[in-house]
């Protein structure tokens, strides 16, 4: 059982470590003007760790005993060395365990084969947390993104929705798409609440976008798997596309998401034009 003295020391330890780190150290943008505190703010640490500011404040004030999973997350967020991490666990009276890591996924070969056959239909293979595992040239053309230029660990559909200004202009109803993507993420949070990859992503987006932070507390965990989206493409014009998220029964962790148009419709002709345009751009690059 953790003594009050140890809890007090734990709070002081967290506060001291927080003061040693600046926003840039943990990948946050520097705010304009002078900061009122030295180092990170409590709300920044809480958001990065995927916990409430109130709960983190109680930890620093010695009014709560954190679980091992919370300690592991805080040790990572606060960039602690192995020695500092051991001390953190010791003060909390917890056994030090290795941080949970998951190997990065690759798109399933069958989904990739189907994706590659879609010559005039944009498609993405999405994995857990909406990581973009594979894409075709039409997806690059539709979303205006060269995914090869994004590092493996950063290719993520919901990150792109919330951090790329071009995505907000591209979707006629951006909020609907963003909220549906958040419902997917909440579903994963219910299944893997202590996963490092998930807490990193939620913490990052909570700090980078006010709407994500406001909406994350919602209860919708039943995302749509199909519908109609209107795109305002800068080259192809307005495109009304039906979309579907298709998954293999043997591997529900991955989905092939496609955006298609009825043959003969204006959107179908728009996709054909976009396919020709992107092919010409690829030849000239």
XYZ file of N, CA and C in Angstrom:
855
model
N 0.840 -1.202 0.000
C 0.000 0.000 0.000
C 0.868 1.241 0.000
N 0.529 2.227 -0.786
C 1.336 3.441 -0.917
C 1.052 4.384 0.246
N 2.114 4.852 0.912
C 1.952 5.768 2.038
C 1.667 7.168 1.526
N 1.134 8.007 2.424
C 0.869 9.400 2.062
C 2.158 10.123 1.691
N 3.240 9.763 2.396
C 4.538 10.394 2.104
C 4.994 10.063 0.695
N 4.789 8.795 0.297
C 5.184 8.396 -1.051
C 4.306 9.057 -2.106
N 3.014 9.179 -1.815
C 2.126 9.857 -2.760
C 2.523 11.321 -2.927
N 2.909 11.951 -1.831
C 3.348 13.351 -1.903
C 4.608 13.471 -2.744
N 5.522 12.530 -2.527
C 6.761 12.549 -3.303
C 6.486 12.249 -4.777
N 5.506 11.371 -5.022
C 5.115 11.069 -6.396
C 4.608 12.328 -7.090
N 3.753 13.090 -6.417
C 3.235 14.328 -6.988
C 4.334 15.323 -7.287
N 5.270 15.439 -6.367
C 6.399 16.361 -6.565
C 7.286 15.895 -7.715
N 7.452 14.585 -7.832
C 8.267 14.014 -8.900
C 7.664 14.319 -10.266
N 6.342 14.143 -10.386
C 5.660 14.452 -11.642
C 5.755 15.932 -11.978
N 5.540 16.766 -10.982
C 5.572 18.211 -11.202
C 6.956 18.669 -11.645
N 7.988 18.115 -11.006
C 9.358 18.498 -11.359
C 9.698 18.065 -12.777
N 9.273 16.855 -13.139
C 9.577 16.375 -14.486
C 8.821 17.188 -15.529
N 7.578 17.539 -15.235
C 6.777 18.360 -16.150
C 7.462 19.704 -16.412
N 8.063 20.262 -15.367
C 8.706 21.576 -15.491
C 9.975 21.522 -16.349
N 10.524 20.322 -16.514
C 11.776 20.181 -17.272
C 11.553 20.087 -18.779
N 10.307 19.916 -19.197
C 10.018 19.683 -20.611
C 9.266 20.861 -21.215
N 9.683 21.276 -22.401
C 8.961 22.301 -23.140
C 8.061 21.668 -24.178
N 7.128 22.428 -24.744
C 6.220 21.884 -25.755
C 6.936 21.215 -26.922
N 7.979 21.841 -27.392
C 8.686 21.294 -28.550
C 9.296 19.925 -28.251
N 9.681 19.695 -26.993
C 10.285 18.429 -26.607
C 9.342 17.261 -26.808
N 8.046 17.506 -26.623
C 7.057 16.430 -26.743
C 6.260 16.524 -28.036
N 6.728 17.352 -28.982
C 6.093 17.431 -30.281
C 4.917 18.368 -30.388
N 4.773 19.291 -29.428
C 3.687 20.262 -29.477
C 4.176 21.569 -30.087
N 3.300 22.302 -30.773
C 3.714 23.595 -31.331
C 3.936 24.618 -30.223
N 4.877 25.489 -30.436
C 5.135 26.561 -29.475
C 4.031 27.610 -29.586
N 3.437 27.963 -28.451
C 2.406 28.999 -28.450
C 3.042 30.374 -28.584
N 2.287 31.290 -29.182
C 2.794 32.650 -29.317
C 2.794 33.338 -27.952
N 3.807 34.204 -27.738
C 3.886 34.931 -26.481
C 4.518 34.075 -25.385
N 4.695 34.659 -24.226
C 5.323 33.965 -23.111
C 4.335 33.034 -22.418
N 4.829 31.879 -22.004
C 4.013 30.939 -21.259
C 4.025 31.307 -19.781
N 2.912 31.045 -19.127
C 2.793 31.407 -17.720
C 3.489 30.417 -16.796
N 3.772 29.233 -17.295
C 4.424 28.222 -16.464
C 5.722 27.781 -17.122
N 6.638 27.294 -16.286
C 7.869 26.716 -16.800
C 7.591 25.280 -17.198
N 7.922 24.921 -18.417
C 7.678 23.564 -18.864
C 6.268 23.368 -19.377
N 5.795 22.137 -19.294
C 4.459 21.804 -19.774
C 3.388 22.183 -18.759
N 2.193 22.493 -19.262
C 1.054 22.732 -18.379
C 0.423 21.386 -18.007
N -0.336 21.391 -16.930
C -1.017 20.164 -16.505
C -1.968 19.652 -17.577
N -2.704 20.558 -18.206
C -3.674 20.117 -19.206
C -2.982 19.511 -20.421
N -1.764 19.977 -20.723
C -1.025 19.410 -21.852
C -0.585 17.977 -21.538
N -0.069 17.770 -20.335
C 0.341 16.417 -19.935
C -0.861 15.480 -19.923
N -1.978 15.958 -19.362
C -3.183 15.129 -19.285
C -3.679 14.741 -20.676
N -3.691 15.703 -21.596
C -4.165 15.420 -22.952
C -3.254 14.425 -23.652
N -1.957 14.586 -23.517
C -1.017 13.658 -24.142
C -1.164 12.251 -23.570
N -1.523 12.166 -22.287
C -1.666 10.870 -21.626
C -3.057 10.272 -21.792
N -4.003 11.042 -22.362
C -5.349 10.537 -22.550
C -6.142 10.418 -21.266
N -5.823 11.269 -20.274
C -6.573 11.288 -19.020
C -7.098 12.705 -18.799
N -8.014 12.863 -17.846
C -8.585 14.190 -17.609
C -7.595 15.072 -16.856
N -7.710 16.374 -17.066
C -6.857 17.320 -16.346
C -7.118 17.232 -14.853
N -8.385 17.026 -14.483
C -8.727 16.912 -13.063
C -8.014 15.728 -12.418
N -7.990 14.593 -13.125
C -7.333 13.411 -12.568
C -5.829 13.630 -12.457
N -5.224 14.226 -13.476
C -3.785 14.468 -13.404
C -3.459 15.446 -12.274
N -4.287 16.457 -12.105
C -4.081 17.416 -11.016
C -4.125 16.712 -9.665
N -5.042 15.770 -9.509
C -5.126 15.016 -8.259
C -3.865 14.188 -8.021
N -3.251 13.693 -9.087
C -1.992 12.958 -8.936
C -0.890 13.865 -8.400
N -0.786 15.056 -8.971
C 0.250 15.986 -8.508
C -0.035 16.482 -7.089
N -1.291 16.488 -6.717
C -1.667 16.952 -5.379
C -1.759 15.803 -4.372
N -1.287 14.621 -4.762
C -1.220 13.456 -3.869
C -2.596 13.000 -3.407
N -3.602 13.152 -4.264
C -4.966 12.777 -3.884
C -5.472 11.575 -4.675
N -4.576 10.886 -5.392
C -4.985 9.704 -6.154
C -3.778 8.798 -6.361
N -4.046 7.509 -6.450
C -2.991 6.526 -6.720
C -3.188 5.977 -8.122
N -2.261 6.232 -9.014
C -2.452 5.822 -10.413
C -2.255 4.324 -10.615
N -2.913 3.812 -11.655
C -2.727 2.412 -12.040
C -1.397 2.262 -12.769
N -0.982 1.020 -12.962
C 0.279 0.755 -13.667
C 0.218 1.263 -15.113
N -0.964 1.128 -15.752
C -1.078 1.575 -17.145
C -0.960 3.096 -17.244
N -1.540 3.817 -16.285
C -1.421 5.279 -16.277
C 0.025 5.684 -16.031
N 0.693 5.003 -15.118
C 2.099 5.305 -14.836
C 2.960 5.089 -16.083
N 2.713 3.994 -16.791
C 3.491 3.714 -17.998
C 3.276 4.798 -19.045
N 2.042 5.258 -19.169
C 1.740 6.312 -20.136
C 2.410 7.619 -19.740
N 2.345 7.974 -18.455
C 2.964 9.213 -17.988
C 4.484 9.161 -18.154
N 5.080 8.013 -17.887
C 6.526 7.876 -18.060
C 6.920 8.123 -19.510
N 6.096 7.634 -20.426
C 6.382 7.845 -21.849
C 6.151 9.288 -22.257
N 5.004 9.850 -21.839
C 4.660 11.230 -22.202
C 5.706 12.209 -21.671
N 6.200 11.956 -20.457
C 7.160 12.852 -19.824
C 8.607 12.482 -20.156
N 8.775 11.613 -21.141
C 10.099 11.267 -21.681
C 11.073 10.837 -20.575
N 10.608 9.959 -19.691
C 11.442 9.524 -18.575
C 12.450 8.471 -19.008
N 13.612 8.504 -18.393
C 14.607 7.461 -18.597
C 14.142 6.203 -17.871
N 14.821 5.089 -18.111
C 14.460 3.847 -17.428
C 14.566 4.015 -15.911
N 15.577 4.725 -15.473
C 15.765 4.940 -14.033
C 14.632 5.791 -13.459
N 14.243 6.838 -14.170
C 13.143 7.690 -13.710
C 11.830 6.912 -13.710
N 11.640 6.095 -14.725
C 10.425 5.281 -14.800
C 10.334 4.324 -13.619
N 11.453 3.679 -13.284
C 11.469 2.775 -12.137
C 11.136 3.522 -10.852
N 11.662 4.734 -10.724
C 11.386 5.531 -9.529
C 9.909 5.902 -9.460
N 9.321 6.238 -10.584
C 7.898 6.592 -10.640
C 7.045 5.423 -10.147
N 7.320 4.231 -10.651
C 6.559 3.048 -10.238
C 6.780 2.740 -8.759
N 8.006 2.921 -8.309
C 8.330 2.641 -6.914
C 7.547 3.561 -5.980
N 7.469 4.830 -6.306
C 6.743 5.788 -5.474
C 5.250 5.463 -5.421
N 4.732 4.910 -6.509
C 3.311 4.571 -6.561
C 3.024 3.182 -5.996
N 4.085 2.461 -5.616
C 3.896 1.125 -5.072
C 3.438 0.124 -6.098
N 3.861 0.310 -7.352
C 3.457 -0.589 -8.433
C 4.662 -1.355 -8.976
N 4.393 -2.538 -9.496
C 5.439 -3.316 -10.139
C 5.738 -2.718 -11.504
N 7.013 -2.596 -11.818
C 7.395 -2.065 -13.119
C 7.250 -3.152 -14.165
N 6.461 -2.862 -15.179
C 6.284 -3.816 -16.273
C 6.703 -3.177 -17.574
N 7.009 -3.956 -18.581
C 7.401 -3.380 -19.871
C 6.229 -2.682 -20.525
N 6.465 -1.560 -21.194
C 5.372 -0.878 -21.895
C 4.801 -1.760 -22.994
N 3.492 -1.696 -23.172
C 2.842 -2.494 -24.199
C 3.087 -1.887 -25.578
N 3.578 -2.712 -26.474
C 3.833 -2.253 -27.836
C 3.176 -3.225 -28.811
N 2.733 -2.700 -29.902
C 2.161 -3.540 -30.952
C 2.962 -3.326 -32.237
N 3.275 -4.426 -32.890
C 4.021 -4.315 -34.145
C 3.152 -3.616 -35.181
N 3.755 -2.750 -35.999
C 2.971 -2.071 -37.036
C 2.371 -3.063 -38.018
N 1.121 -2.816 -38.401
C 0.433 -3.718 -39.316
C 0.789 -3.408 -40.770
N 0.633 -4.421 -41.590
C 0.740 -4.273 -43.038
C -0.613 -4.638 -43.654
N -0.919 -4.015 -44.771
C -2.178 -4.324 -45.444
C -2.206 -5.791 -45.849
N -3.358 -6.430 -45.646
C -3.481 -7.834 -46.022
C -3.330 -7.955 -47.545
N -2.587 -8.961 -48.004
C -2.346 -9.104 -49.458
C -3.621 -9.120 -50.301
N -4.694 -9.756 -49.809
C -5.919 -9.825 -50.618
C -6.567 -8.438 -50.733
N -6.562 -7.692 -49.650
C -7.113 -6.340 -49.720
C -6.259 -5.468 -50.641
N -4.966 -5.647 -50.580
C -4.076 -4.862 -51.446
C -4.307 -5.226 -52.916
N -4.549 -6.505 -53.201
C -4.806 -6.932 -54.582
C -6.061 -6.275 -55.126
N -7.135 -6.290 -54.319
C -8.383 -5.652 -54.752
C -8.169 -4.155 -54.947
N -7.467 -3.540 -54.020
C -7.192 -2.102 -54.096
C -6.476 -1.747 -55.396
N -5.492 -2.547 -55.751
C -4.703 -2.253 -56.947
C -5.494 -2.409 -58.239
N -6.612 -3.140 -58.187
C -7.449 -3.327 -59.375
C -8.398 -2.154 -59.614
N -8.502 -1.248 -58.647
C -9.438 -0.127 -58.756
C -8.763 1.022 -59.503
N -8.938 1.052 -60.806
C -8.222 2.042 -61.624
C -8.880 3.422 -61.606
N -10.192 3.475 -61.441
C -10.875 4.779 -61.427
C -11.664 4.996 -60.142
N -11.390 4.196 -59.128
C -12.099 4.307 -57.854
C -11.100 4.521 -56.728
N -11.198 5.619 -55.994
C -10.284 5.846 -54.865
C -10.504 4.798 -53.776
N -9.414 4.340 -53.183
C -9.520 3.364 -52.114
C -8.367 3.452 -51.134
N -8.661 3.142 -49.876
C -7.659 3.089 -48.819
C -7.868 1.806 -48.031
N -6.776 1.181 -47.601
C -6.860 0.116 -46.613
C -6.531 0.730 -45.266
N -7.500 0.683 -44.339
C -7.335 1.271 -43.019
C -7.213 0.176 -41.977
N -6.282 0.373 -41.056
C -6.085 -0.579 -39.975
C -6.617 -0.030 -38.661
N -6.190 -0.601 -37.541
C -6.624 -0.094 -36.237
C -6.323 1.394 -36.094
N -7.241 2.101 -35.452
C -7.107 3.542 -35.202
C -7.090 4.354 -36.486
N -7.563 3.730 -37.599
C -7.638 4.385 -38.900
C -6.264 4.694 -39.491
N -5.268 3.902 -39.122
C -3.962 4.012 -39.774
C -4.115 3.645 -41.243
N -3.481 4.407 -42.123
C -3.549 4.159 -43.563
C -2.455 3.159 -43.922
N -2.860 1.946 -44.248
C -1.913 0.865 -44.521
C -1.582 0.738 -46.009
N -2.515 1.141 -46.873
C -2.281 1.080 -48.321
C -3.251 2.031 -49.003
N -2.906 2.431 -50.220
C -3.712 3.373 -50.990
C -3.435 3.156 -52.468
N -4.351 3.627 -53.314
C -4.110 3.542 -54.748
C -3.935 4.952 -55.321
N -3.513 5.064 -56.580
C -3.286 6.400 -57.160
C -4.522 7.289 -57.127
N -5.710 6.696 -57.217
C -6.921 7.513 -57.186
C -7.167 8.120 -55.811
N -6.772 7.421 -54.749
C -6.891 7.997 -53.407
C -5.936 9.177 -53.271
N -4.751 9.028 -53.823
C -3.788 10.139 -53.818
C -4.367 11.343 -54.551
N -5.025 11.082 -55.685
C -5.602 12.173 -56.480
C -6.801 12.801 -55.773
N -7.666 11.981 -55.178
C -8.858 12.513 -54.517
C -8.496 13.354 -53.302
N -7.600 12.846 -52.466
C -7.269 13.542 -51.222
C -6.096 14.510 -51.366
N -5.492 14.527 -52.556
C -4.402 15.474 -52.775
C -3.220 15.248 -51.864
N -2.967 13.975 -51.529
C -1.907 13.647 -50.570
C -0.975 12.597 -51.144
N 0.315 12.893 -51.129
C 1.316 11.907 -51.513
C 1.687 11.134 -50.243
N 1.022 10.007 -50.030
C 1.208 9.270 -48.787
C 2.613 8.698 -48.643
N 3.344 8.587 -49.751
C 4.720 8.090 -49.647
C 5.615 9.067 -48.909
N 5.199 10.329 -48.839
C 6.000 11.344 -48.169
C 5.693 11.449 -46.673
N 4.736 10.648 -46.200
C 4.381 10.663 -44.780
C 4.995 9.439 -44.109
N 5.730 9.601 -43.015
C 6.328 8.439 -42.332
C 5.267 7.414 -41.930
N 5.670 6.150 -41.875
C 4.742 5.061 -41.584
C 3.889 5.333 -40.347
N 4.509 5.761 -39.270
C 3.782 5.952 -38.025
C 2.861 7.150 -38.010
N 2.913 7.976 -39.052
C 2.104 9.197 -39.093
C 0.956 9.118 -40.094
N 0.918 8.068 -40.920
C -0.154 7.953 -41.914
C -1.436 7.511 -41.221
N -2.339 8.427 -41.032
C -3.559 8.117 -40.296
C -4.690 8.988 -40.813
N -5.822 8.344 -41.102
C -6.942 9.053 -41.724
C -7.549 10.104 -40.798
N -7.741 9.789 -39.524
C -8.352 10.767 -38.629
C -7.386 11.910 -38.328
N -6.092 11.626 -38.299
C -5.116 12.705 -38.132
C -5.192 13.657 -39.326
N -5.315 13.088 -40.523
C -5.407 13.920 -41.712
C -6.679 14.753 -41.697
N -7.797 14.153 -41.256
C -9.058 14.880 -41.194
C -8.960 16.114 -40.297
N -8.291 15.960 -39.155
C -8.276 17.038 -38.174
C -7.099 18.001 -38.310
N -6.048 17.614 -38.998
C -4.864 18.489 -39.042
C -4.548 19.052 -40.418
N -5.169 18.518 -41.466
C -4.900 19.003 -42.827
C -6.017 19.958 -43.250
N -5.742 21.254 -43.371
C -6.786 22.220 -43.757
C -7.453 21.877 -45.086
N -6.710 21.250 -45.994
C -7.281 20.903 -47.295
C -8.421 19.899 -47.154
N -8.376 19.045 -46.139
C -9.441 18.067 -45.933
C -10.743 18.749 -45.533
N -10.656 19.818 -44.787
C -11.873 20.531 -44.366
C -12.538 21.197 -45.565
N -11.735 21.615 -46.524
C -12.293 22.212 -47.743
C -12.806 21.147 -48.701
N -12.172 19.986 -48.692
C -12.522 18.925 -49.625
C -13.896 18.332 -49.317
N -14.175 18.075 -48.047
C -15.459 17.484 -47.657
C -16.512 18.579 -47.533
N -17.615 18.426 -48.265
C -18.711 19.398 -48.136
C -19.298 19.360 -46.730
N -19.343 18.167 -46.121
C -19.811 18.022 -44.739
C -18.678 17.397 -43.929
N -17.671 18.215 -43.658
C -16.490 17.716 -42.954
C -16.841 17.219 -41.551
N -17.715 17.922 -40.859
C -18.023 17.538 -39.474
C -18.593 16.135 -39.393
N -19.478 15.779 -40.311
C -20.058 14.445 -40.300
C -18.979 13.381 -40.458
N -18.045 13.603 -41.371
C -16.965 12.647 -41.579
C -16.053 12.565 -40.369
N -15.754 13.718 -39.782
C -14.883 13.752 -38.613
C -15.518 13.028 -37.427
N -16.809 13.254 -37.213
C -17.489 12.603 -36.086
C -17.588 11.092 -36.293
N -17.791 10.666 -37.529
C -17.844 9.233 -37.797
C -16.483 8.585 -37.550
N -15.416 9.270 -37.949
C -14.070 8.751 -37.694
C -13.807 8.660 -36.189
N -14.307 9.625 -35.430
C -14.136 9.590 -33.985
C -14.899 8.416 -33.373
N -16.055 8.068 -33.937
C -16.812 6.912 -33.443
C -16.005 5.629 -33.642
N -15.291 5.538 -34.766
C -14.414 4.386 -35.000
C -13.328 4.342 -33.922
N -12.733 5.498 -33.640
C -11.656 5.551 -32.657
C -12.164 5.202 -31.257
N -13.367 5.658 -30.916
C -13.934 5.319 -29.602
C -14.162 3.809 -29.479
N -14.557 3.193 -30.572
C -14.759 1.739 -30.552
C -13.455 1.026 -30.240
N -12.371 1.504 -30.835
C -11.070 0.920 -30.527
C -10.671 1.201 -29.080
N -11.004 2.390 -28.592
C -10.671 2.744 -27.203
C -11.370 1.817 -26.221
N -12.569 1.369 -26.566
C -13.302 0.455 -25.684
C -12.652 -0.923 -25.666
N -12.007 -1.298 -26.779
C -11.385 -2.618 -26.879
C -9.964 -2.618 -26.323
N -9.232 -1.537 -26.584
C -7.823 -1.457 -26.161
C -7.574 -0.164 -25.393
N -8.120 -0.017 -24.194
C -8.025 1.256 -23.470
C -6.615 1.641 -23.060
N -5.705 0.668 -22.926
C -4.352 0.974 -22.454
C -3.314 0.934 -23.571
N -3.765 0.862 -24.816
C -2.813 0.749 -25.919
C -2.057 2.056 -26.123
N -0.750 1.946 -26.179
C 0.106 3.127 -26.310
C -0.183 3.898 -27.591
N -0.377 3.185 -28.680
C -0.626 3.829 -29.976
C -1.887 4.687 -29.912
N -2.908 4.171 -29.251
C -4.173 4.894 -29.157
C -4.047 6.128 -28.275
N -3.444 5.979 -27.094
C -3.337 7.126 -26.191
C -2.466 8.221 -26.794
N -1.449 7.827 -27.541
C -0.620 8.823 -28.233
C -1.456 9.637 -29.215
N -2.264 8.925 -30.011
C -3.046 9.586 -31.050
C -4.105 10.502 -30.447
N -4.828 10.008 -29.444
C -5.864 10.822 -28.809
C -5.259 12.041 -28.133
N -4.138 11.858 -27.460
C -3.485 12.982 -26.812
C -3.013 14.031 -27.795
N -2.411 13.579 -28.885
C -1.930 14.507 -29.908
C -3.073 15.334 -30.503
N -4.152 14.659 -30.905
C -5.255 15.360 -31.558
C -6.026 16.242 -30.581
N -6.087 15.842 -29.316
C -6.759 16.675 -28.310
C -6.060 18.016 -28.157
N -4.746 18.008 -28.282
C -3.987 19.246 -28.138
C -3.959 20.064 -29.421
N -4.040 19.386 -30.564
C -3.918 20.097 -31.832
C -5.235 20.657 -32.354
N -6.369 20.132 -31.867
C -7.651 20.582 -32.405
C -8.697 20.705 -31.292
N -9.271 21.892 -31.153
C -10.270 22.128 -30.107
C -11.501 21.266 -30.289
N -11.940 21.071 -31.542
C -13.145 20.290 -31.766
C -12.949 18.823 -31.410
N -11.771 18.302 -31.722
C -11.510 16.911 -31.325
C -11.608 16.788 -29.811
N -10.998 17.713 -29.099
C -11.024 17.664 -27.637
C -12.458 17.760 -27.101
N -13.285 18.603 -27.713
C -14.665 18.761 -27.267
C -15.507 17.534 -27.593
N -15.284 16.946 -28.761
C -16.120 15.839 -29.220
C -15.695 14.488 -28.657
N -14.456 14.372 -28.205
C -13.947 13.066 -27.789
C -14.771 12.477 -26.647
N -15.359 13.291 -25.817
C -16.152 12.802 -24.706
C -17.513 12.271 -25.099
N -17.851 12.293 -26.393
C -19.140 11.782 -26.841
C -19.253 10.281 -26.642
N -20.442 9.757 -26.819
C -20.685 8.340 -26.547
C -20.940 7.507 -27.799
N -20.872 8.106 -28.948
C -21.167 7.372 -30.179
C -20.016 6.427 -30.505
N -20.270 5.118 -30.429
C -19.255 4.124 -30.768
C -19.766 3.196 -31.875
N -20.792 3.644 -32.594
C -21.365 2.846 -33.684
C -21.183 3.590 -34.997
N -19.994 3.539 -35.572
C -19.737 4.281 -36.809
C -20.497 3.707 -37.995
N -20.770 4.553 -38.962
C -21.387 4.100 -40.208
C -20.343 3.367 -41.051
N -20.799 2.429 -41.852
C -19.890 1.684 -42.729
C -20.207 1.929 -44.197
N -20.994 2.955 -44.469
C -21.313 3.298 -45.849
C -22.207 4.514 -45.895
N -22.326 5.094 -47.072
C -23.159 6.274 -47.224
C -22.779 7.047 -48.471
N -23.067 8.317 -48.469
C -22.776 9.192 -49.606
C -22.009 10.407 -49.096
N -20.961 10.776 -49.807
C -20.177 11.947 -49.465
C -20.059 12.863 -50.682
N -20.093 14.159 -50.405
C -19.903 15.151 -51.455
C -18.526 15.772 -51.271
N -17.721 15.718 -52.328
C -16.385 16.299 -52.312
C -16.357 17.525 -53.220
N -15.657 18.544 -52.786
C -15.437 19.736 -53.602
C -13.970 19.734 -54.022
N -13.711 18.989 -55.094
C -12.330 18.772 -55.501
C -11.808 19.962 -56.309
N -10.589 20.421 -56.033
C -10.063 21.596 -56.731
C -9.813 21.371 -58.220
N -9.712 20.124 -58.657
C -9.459 19.818 -60.072
C -10.699 19.228 -60.746
N -11.345 18.254 -60.101
C -12.468 17.542 -60.713
C -13.820 18.176 -60.425
N -13.844 19.184 -59.585
C -15.109 19.830 -59.256
C -15.882 19.055 -58.204
N -17.190 19.247 -58.161
C -18.014 18.578 -57.147
C -18.236 17.122 -57.527
N -17.979 16.230 -56.573
C -18.127 14.799 -56.785
C -19.028 14.231 -55.696
N -20.140 13.624 -56.087
C -21.018 12.953 -55.135
C -20.747 11.459 -55.237
N -20.112 10.913 -54.212
C -19.629 9.536 -54.265
C -20.248 8.688 -53.156
N -20.618 7.472 -53.514
C -21.020 6.512 -52.500
C -19.770 5.876 -51.907
N -19.782 5.645 -50.590
C -18.607 5.037 -49.973
C -19.020 3.814 -49.154
N -18.120 2.862 -49.088
C -18.358 1.637 -48.317
C -17.064 1.212 -47.638
N -17.193 0.722 -46.409
C -16.061 0.162 -45.668
C -16.234 -1.351 -45.644
N -15.353 -2.053 -46.332
C -15.466 -3.502 -46.498
C -14.353 -4.185 -45.717
N -14.696 -5.226 -44.976
C -13.677 -5.932 -44.192
C -13.770 -7.428 -44.447
N -12.645 -8.122 -44.254
C -12.615 -9.573 -44.357
C -13.119 -10.168 -43.050
N -13.936 -11.196 -43.149
C -14.482 -11.815 -41.941
C -13.372 -12.350 -41.049
N -12.269 -12.784 -41.671
C -11.171 -13.368 -40.900
C -10.265 -12.323 -40.273
N -10.418 -11.067 -40.653
C -9.532 -10.018 -40.132
C -10.291 -8.704 -40.077
N -11.029 -8.505 -38.986
C -11.851 -7.296 -38.856
C -11.022 -6.074 -38.473
N -9.727 -6.260 -38.224
C -8.868 -5.119 -37.882
C -8.628 -4.215 -39.082
N -8.832 -4.747 -40.293
C -8.548 -3.975 -41.501
C -9.804 -3.814 -42.347
N -9.909 -2.649 -42.989
C -11.035 -2.369 -43.873
C -10.524 -1.755 -45.174
N -11.175 -2.129 -46.252
C -10.949 -1.472 -47.534
C -12.087 -0.464 -47.711
N -11.760 0.816 -47.733
C -12.754 1.869 -47.904
C -12.648 2.392 -49.329
N -13.778 2.387 -50.035
C -13.795 2.831 -51.426
C -14.833 3.935 -51.597
N -14.555 4.834 -52.534
C -15.471 5.922 -52.895
C -15.771 5.758 -54.385
N -17.006 5.433 -54.732
C -17.347 5.106 -56.115
C -18.536 5.930 -56.593
N -18.734 5.925 -57.913
C -19.843 6.677 -58.523
C -20.605 5.778 -59.488
N -21.883 6.078 -59.668
C -22.711 5.325 -60.615
C -22.220 5.592 -62.042
N -22.037 4.544 -62.853
C -21.629 4.753 -64.250
C -22.569 5.713 -64.976
N -21.986 6.628 -65.703
C -22.762 7.593 -66.465
C -23.142 8.837 -65.695
N -22.906 8.849 -64.395
C -23.242 10.029 -63.588
C -22.154 11.084 -63.736
N -22.465 12.351 -63.421
C -21.435 13.404 -63.473
C -20.216 13.057 -62.617
N -20.459 12.438 -61.447
C -19.339 12.081 -60.576
C -18.478 10.988 -61.216
N -19.102 10.074 -61.935
C -18.351 9.021 -62.613
C -17.421 9.630 -63.658
N -17.955 10.568 -64.433
C -17.122 11.248 -65.427
C -16.025 12.058 -64.734
N -16.367 12.633 -63.565
C -15.375 13.390 -62.816
C -14.234 12.509 -62.342
N -14.537 11.280 -61.901
C -13.493 10.359 -61.473
C -12.630 9.917 -62.648
N -13.263 9.692 -63.805
C -12.488 9.330 -65.001
C -11.534 10.456 -65.388
N -12.023 11.687 -65.292
C -11.158 12.830 -65.580
C -10.025 12.899 -64.567
N -10.351 12.667 -63.294
C -9.334 12.723 -62.241
C -8.282 11.643 -62.449
N -8.708 10.458 -62.905
C -7.775 9.376 -63.178
C -6.813 9.755 -64.296
N -7.360 10.353 -65.367
C -6.530 10.775 -66.505
C -5.585 11.883 -66.081
N -6.097 12.809 -65.291
C -5.273 13.943 -64.828
C -4.123 13.485 -63.961
N -4.413 12.559 -63.026
C -3.363 12.088 -62.123
C -2.312 11.281 -62.880
N -2.755 10.524 -63.894
C -1.798 9.755 -64.691
C -0.875 10.677 -65.465
N -1.435 11.775 -66.001
C -0.617 12.761 -66.730
C 0.380 13.422 -65.795
N -0.066 13.756 -64.575
C 0.836 14.374 -63.598
C 1.970 13.434 -63.221
N 1.647 12.118 -63.094
C 2.664 11.147 -62.719
C 3.706 11.014 -63.832
N 3.272 11.078 -65.097
C 4.196 10.970 -66.226
C 5.106 12.176 -66.320
N 4.582 13.327 -65.945
C 5.365 14.571 -66.060
C 6.236 14.878 -64.855
N 6.050 14.089 -63.790
C 6.823 14.376 -62.566
C 8.208 13.751 -62.649
